[in-house]
Amino acid sequence: MAFDIDMIKKVYANFGSRVEAARKVVGRPLTLSEKILYAHLWDGNPTRAFSRGSDYVDFAPDRVAMQDATAQMALLQFMQAGRPKVAVPSSVHCDHLITAKEGAAVDLPHARTESKEVFDFLSSVSNKYGIGFWKPGAGIIHQVVLENYAFPGGMMIGTDSHTVNAGGLGMVAIGVGGADACDVMAGLPWELKFPKLIGVKLTGKLNGWTSAKDVILKVAGILTVKGGTGAIVEYFGEGATNMSCTGKGTICNMGAEVGATTSTFGYDESMERYLRATGREEVADLANEIKEHLTGDADVYEQPEKYFDQLIEINLDELEPYLNGPFTPDLATPISKMKEEAERNGWPLKIEVGLIGSCTNSSYEDISRAVSVARQVSEKGLTTKAQYCINPGSEQIRYTVERDGLLEVLDNIGATVFTNACGPCIGMWDRVGAEKQEKNTIVHSFNRNFAKRADGNPNTFAFVGSPELVTAMAIAGDLGFNPITDTLTNERGEQVKLDPPTGFELPTRGFAVEDAGYQAPAADGSGVEVIVSPTSHRLQLLDPFTAWEGTDLKGLKLLIKAKGKCTTDHISMAGPWLKFRGHLDNISNNMLIGAVNYFNDQTDTVKNQLTGEYGPVPATQRDYKAAGLGSIVVGDENYGEGSSREHAAMEPRHLGVRAVLVKSFARIHETNLKKQGMLALTFADKDDYDKIREDDVIDIIGLTEFSPERSLTLILNHSDGSSDEITVNHSYNAQQIEWFKAGGALNIIRKQAAANA
């Protein structure tokens, strides 16, 4: 079944002419990324060339996707926008609010009961406003989008950083905060700074133990967690066309871990095969009609150094399997070096758990390759040394692999099959013994491995690899095991070697499913009532944030000076806090509790300038708010990396933080702060970070003349009576300054809706 086929036809009808117009105004051949961007300009046909990395541009995305944790806040905001129905096709996917513990048979019914209020809210809001709703258990948002909604050449935004997964089917798919999603659903343009372009040329062909996952693990090691910031990563070359569509999706998915705006591949036969296998023959036929426009121009790929801002080349014939980690997804180690690195760094060698699946690696190909390794346990007389778990990506995948006998093989090695949901990948893993905080090692095929991410234990050393490598490592139970060269001792005392994995790109008997879990919205939702109880602890209707008072901000207390890595996980943790994603005040009790305080190297303990005592960050900020005092948060490099969660911006805003000052921002978080009417500032001189003292009271000067590309001044009033004056920069354009003045972008939308009513 092809969803939204009329929308896709319209996009394709205009695509060729817009690409031709763009090629004329730019005056040179175009990359695929540029074609998609110029074909989705809000104003229609391109009339000017945009400067990469500097020009803000208004776009018209084709669709919006939301997962249940972020959809709550996005839709609570949309309810204030005054619109009767979403302006573009949109969908909600219930995949985050499901704890992984016993297995799907127990965990899914428990989640349906525990989060019934939230699921009912999302179902009714979707029904009312014309949004497709995927029920709990239907699958992980990005796998479901790839199977049902993604299409070559399209543009999509989604309220999850791994929305970029759809680049595997040739889209420009970008993770955003809920306020951005609200804009697009309300029929407004979506603003993005025109991205820079990083080209990755793939030669050769994957072989043996190497998989598509290893491509992005190597790229992460090259670019680091911030090397892709502000850029689209475009993959091309024979190695790209030799790869499966779902393998491309894996690579694009983890592009979020290098900070990239998104990643994408040109349309090819693997994408056509995938579209037809998932019941979208009509989309494949339409794409074939304009396929020359759905990839980069030939000149671009022949001389890529002329057209990309940065070029990386990887020979897949020589690529080795990687394990990345611990504690950061860009610490890339080839498997041949892992034992040496683990021993040198004191990483625990014993593997306790291997986990496969997640939105990154849950395709039929992934599972079939993992199964080819798991099957060797019985064939070669081995035993699996580590616990082994799997999260299927969708009900369609789960049903098909069960039909084909693949789940039975995994069951035979003791696998626990969790719900078709995110589970451990986003911290929804009720792991037995994690509360003891013992030092241990796990391996998984997920995308992120920040401290505490999977199980809440800061001493869990998590390493990222392909599903087949994770399976081999779980069988061996040893982080130093290299399946390419090493042998294992079987039950008869024999030395046996694992054969390289094999698998199927697509199921030979086709995909199958009895109930995919989709609920279509009402044709007319005007009579649907959305009820939020005023006493609910899970949901809370939003009140508008107050507008800027029109003066410089003086007397701001320093709330925290965060030290080192401060991701959105540190600012607004997931795990058990996910249950409060629809209740801004309750979830604000986790604000910055994971950030390390520069002045004492501790988390969730800062000095309260009103009492002189140390206490939790949220409680301290609530004291400042009660006293009518604003505050400021200071951070380090790449502040706000990781998930797209706008709660990391809304919580400080709700509790009275006025500004966030850092050395550098991750893209999505900076935008989220701007959308909520916050000041997102960067040090003009990064060494000025060292001038911030624990008892500082700070003034922000120059706001009455706030304008693009004009710096602001901060006065650091120290407790000893001295002061420092420093210059800070910002990236606000004229429209974003209006968001700040209005108290948030949503206040402007609401005002416009009221004027047009």
PDB file of N, CA and C in Angstrom, residues 539-581:
ATOM      1  N   LEU A 539      -0.052  14.304  31.637  1.00  0.00           N
ATOM      2  CA  LEU A 539      -0.359  15.276  30.593  1.00  0.00           C
ATOM      3  C   LEU A 539      -0.730  16.618  31.206  1.00  0.00           C
ATOM      4  N   GLN A 540      -0.334  17.684  30.538  1.00  0.00           N
ATOM      5  CA  GLN A 540      -0.621  19.032  31.041  1.00  0.00           C
ATOM      6  C   GLN A 540      -0.762  19.975  29.847  1.00  0.00           C
ATOM      7  N   LEU A 541      -1.913  20.634  29.749  1.00  0.00           N
ATOM      8  CA  LEU A 541      -2.083  21.630  28.693  1.00  0.00           C
ATOM      9  C   LEU A 541      -1.083  22.760  28.896  1.00  0.00           C
ATOM     10  N   LEU A 542      -0.619  23.315  27.809  1.00  0.00           N
ATOM     11  CA  LEU A 542       0.427  24.327  27.875  1.00  0.00           C
ATOM     12  C   LEU A 542      -0.137  25.729  28.038  1.00  0.00           C
ATOM     13  N   ASP A 543       0.544  26.531  28.830  1.00  0.00           N
ATOM     14  CA  ASP A 543       0.280  27.963  28.896  1.00  0.00           C
ATOM     15  C   ASP A 543       1.349  28.671  28.072  1.00  0.00           C
ATOM     16  N   PRO A 544       0.994  29.736  27.375  1.00  0.00           N
ATOM     17  CA  PRO A 544       1.997  30.450  26.573  1.00  0.00           C
ATOM     18  C   PRO A 544       3.116  31.003  27.447  1.00  0.00           C
ATOM     19  N   PHE A 545       4.334  30.962  26.931  1.00  0.00           N
ATOM     20  CA  PHE A 545       5.442  31.609  27.622  1.00  0.00           C
ATOM     21  C   PHE A 545       5.298  33.123  27.478  1.00  0.00           C
ATOM     22  N   THR A 546       5.806  33.844  28.471  1.00  0.00           N
ATOM     23  CA  THR A 546       5.680  35.307  28.468  1.00  0.00           C
ATOM     24  C   THR A 546       6.645  35.937  27.462  1.00  0.00           C
ATOM     25  N   ALA A 547       6.229  37.068  26.928  1.00  0.00           N
ATOM     26  CA  ALA A 547       7.051  37.787  25.964  1.00  0.00           C
ATOM     27  C   ALA A 547       8.222  38.470  26.662  1.00  0.00           C
ATOM     28  N   TRP A 548       9.249  38.778  25.892  1.00  0.00           N
ATOM     29  CA  TRP A 548      10.403  39.540  26.384  1.00  0.00           C
ATOM     30  C   TRP A 548       9.927  40.886  26.914  1.00  0.00           C
ATOM     31  N   GLU A 549      10.505  41.316  28.022  1.00  0.00           N
ATOM     32  CA  GLU A 549      10.060  42.548  28.679  1.00  0.00           C
ATOM     33  C   GLU A 549      10.568  43.818  28.016  1.00  0.00           C
ATOM     34  N   GLY A 550      11.424  43.685  26.984  1.00  0.00           N
ATOM     35  CA  GLY A 550      11.861  44.860  26.237  1.00  0.00           C
ATOM     36  C   GLY A 550      13.088  45.543  26.790  1.00  0.00           C
ATOM     37  N   THR A 551      13.767  44.931  27.733  1.00  0.00           N
ATOM     38  CA  THR A 551      14.952  45.536  28.344  1.00  0.00           C
ATOM     39  C   THR A 551      16.115  44.542  28.331  1.00  0.00           C
ATOM     40  N   ASP A 552      17.308  45.045  28.639  1.00  0.00           N
ATOM     41  CA  ASP A 552      18.435  44.147  28.851  1.00  0.00           C
ATOM     42  C   ASP A 552      18.137  43.258  30.054  1.00  0.00           C
ATOM     43  N   LEU A 553      18.733  42.090  30.087  1.00  0.00           N
ATOM     44  CA  LEU A 553      18.508  41.152  31.189  1.00  0.00           C
ATOM     45  C   LEU A 553      19.624  41.313  32.212  1.00  0.00           C
ATOM     46  N   LYS A 554      19.262  41.738  33.398  1.00  0.00           N
ATOM     47  CA  LYS A 554      20.266  41.989  34.436  1.00  0.00           C
ATOM     48  C   LYS A 554      19.965  41.167  35.682  1.00  0.00           C
ATOM     49  N   GLY A 555      21.018  40.886  36.419  1.00  0.00           N
ATOM     50  CA  GLY A 555      20.869  40.167  37.684  1.00  0.00           C
ATOM     51  C   GLY A 555      20.603  38.681  37.527  1.00  0.00           C
ATOM     52  N   LEU A 556      21.027  38.088  36.405  1.00  0.00           N
ATOM     53  CA  LEU A 556      20.809  36.659  36.201  1.00  0.00           C
ATOM     54  C   LEU A 556      21.765  35.845  37.066  1.00  0.00           C
ATOM     55  N   LYS A 557      21.244  34.864  37.766  1.00  0.00           N
ATOM     56  CA  LYS A 557      22.072  33.990  38.586  1.00  0.00           C
ATOM     57  C   LYS A 557      22.690  32.897  37.710  1.00  0.00           C
ATOM     58  N   LEU A 558      23.921  32.520  37.992  1.00  0.00           N
ATOM     59  CA  LEU A 558      24.491  31.362  37.317  1.00  0.00           C
ATOM     60  C   LEU A 558      23.865  30.115  37.919  1.00  0.00           C
ATOM     61  N   LEU A 559      23.153  29.355  37.111  1.00  0.00           N
ATOM     62  CA  LEU A 559      22.544  28.123  37.604  1.00  0.00           C
ATOM     63  C   LEU A 559      23.573  27.003  37.649  1.00  0.00           C
ATOM     64  N   ILE A 560      24.243  26.766  36.519  1.00  0.00           N
ATOM     65  CA  ILE A 560      25.262  25.729  36.453  1.00  0.00           C
ATOM     66  C   ILE A 560      26.241  26.062  35.352  1.00  0.00           C
ATOM     67  N   LYS A 561      27.482  25.737  35.585  1.00  0.00           N
ATOM     68  CA  LYS A 561      28.513  25.771  34.553  1.00  0.00           C
ATOM     69  C   LYS A 561      28.834  24.313  34.253  1.00  0.00           C
ATOM     70  N   ALA A 562      28.269  23.813  33.158  1.00  0.00           N
ATOM     71  CA  ALA A 562      28.403  22.400  32.830  1.00  0.00           C
ATOM     72  C   ALA A 562      29.798  22.127  32.282  1.00  0.00           C
ATOM     73  N   LYS A 563      30.345  20.996  32.682  1.00  0.00           N
ATOM     74  CA  LYS A 563      31.702  20.618  32.301  1.00  0.00           C
ATOM     75  C   LYS A 563      31.670  19.452  31.322  1.00  0.00           C
ATOM     76  N   GLY A 564      32.376  19.596  30.210  1.00  0.00           N
ATOM     77  CA  GLY A 564      32.510  18.488  29.273  1.00  0.00           C
ATOM     78  C   GLY A 564      31.231  18.184  28.517  1.00  0.00           C
ATOM     79  N   LYS A 565      31.087  16.925  28.098  1.00  0.00           N
ATOM     80  CA  LYS A 565      29.956  16.504  27.269  1.00  0.00           C
ATOM     81  C   LYS A 565      28.644  16.739  28.003  1.00  0.00           C
ATOM     82  N   CYS A 566      27.751  17.461  27.362  1.00  0.00           N
ATOM     83  CA  CYS A 566      26.419  17.704  27.934  1.00  0.00           C
ATOM     84  C   CYS A 566      25.400  17.512  26.817  1.00  0.00           C
ATOM     85  N   THR A 567      24.903  16.294  26.700  1.00  0.00           N
ATOM     86  CA  THR A 567      23.951  15.939  25.661  1.00  0.00           C
ATOM     87  C   THR A 567      22.532  16.248  26.118  1.00  0.00           C
ATOM     88  N   THR A 568      21.579  16.054  25.231  1.00  0.00           N
ATOM     89  CA  THR A 568      20.185  16.229  25.653  1.00  0.00           C
ATOM     90  C   THR A 568      19.796  15.175  26.683  1.00  0.00           C
ATOM     91  N   ASP A 569      20.508  14.053  26.730  1.00  0.00           N
ATOM     92  CA  ASP A 569      20.294  13.076  27.801  1.00  0.00           C
ATOM     93  C   ASP A 569      20.675  13.662  29.149  1.00  0.00           C
ATOM     94  N   HIS A 570      21.744  14.445  29.178  1.00  0.00           N
ATOM     95  CA  HIS A 570      22.168  15.082  30.427  1.00  0.00           C
ATOM     96  C   HIS A 570      21.203  16.197  30.831  1.00  0.00           C
ATOM     97  N   ILE A 571      20.656  16.887  29.827  1.00  0.00           N
ATOM     98  CA  ILE A 571      19.780  18.027  30.113  1.00  0.00           C
ATOM     99  C   ILE A 571      18.373  17.568  30.473  1.00  0.00           C
ATOM    100  N   SER A 572      17.877  16.535  29.784  1.00  0.00           N
ATOM    101  CA  SER A 572      16.545  15.997  30.054  1.00  0.00           C
ATOM    102  C   SER A 572      16.582  14.497  29.815  1.00  0.00           C
ATOM    103  N   MET A 573      16.835  13.744  30.878  1.00  0.00           N
ATOM    104  CA  MET A 573      17.031  12.305  30.753  1.00  0.00           C
ATOM    105  C   MET A 573      15.782  11.599  30.244  1.00  0.00           C
ATOM    106  N   ALA A 574      16.020  10.463  29.599  1.00  0.00           N
ATOM    107  CA  ALA A 574      14.926   9.607  29.126  1.00  0.00           C
ATOM    108  C   ALA A 574      14.647   8.556  30.194  1.00  0.00           C
ATOM    109  N   GLY A 575      14.625   7.282  29.812  1.00  0.00           N
ATOM    110  CA  GLY A 575      14.371   6.231  30.789  1.00  0.00           C
ATOM    111  C   GLY A 575      13.053   6.446  31.520  1.00  0.00           C
ATOM    112  N   PRO A 576      13.068   6.368  32.855  1.00  0.00           N
ATOM    113  CA  PRO A 576      11.818   6.518  33.617  1.00  0.00           C
ATOM    114  C   PRO A 576      11.161   7.884  33.468  1.00  0.00           C
ATOM    115  N   TRP A 577      11.919   8.884  33.006  1.00  0.00           N
ATOM    116  CA  TRP A 577      11.353  10.226  32.841  1.00  0.00           C
ATOM    117  C   TRP A 577      10.473  10.338  31.608  1.00  0.00           C
ATOM    118  N   LEU A 578      10.555   9.352  30.715  1.00  0.00           N
ATOM    119  CA  LEU A 578       9.736   9.416  29.506  1.00  0.00           C
ATOM    120  C   LEU A 578       8.247   9.531  29.819  1.00  0.00           C
ATOM    121  N   LYS A 579       7.839   8.987  30.955  1.00  0.00           N
ATOM    122  CA  LYS A 579       6.411   8.998  31.281  1.00  0.00           C
ATOM    123  C   LYS A 579       5.862  10.410  31.479  1.00  0.00           C
ATOM    124  N   PHE A 580       6.763  11.380  31.677  1.00  0.00           N
ATOM    125  CA  PHE A 580       6.314  12.757  31.919  1.00  0.00           C
ATOM    126  C   PHE A 580       6.489  13.669  30.705  1.00  0.00           C
ATOM    127  N   ARG A 581       6.737  13.085  29.517  1.00  0.00           N
ATOM    128  CA  ARG A 581       6.997  13.912  28.346  1.00  0.00           C
ATOM    129  C   ARG A 581       5.815  14.796  27.947  1.00  0.00           C
TER     130      ARG A 581
END
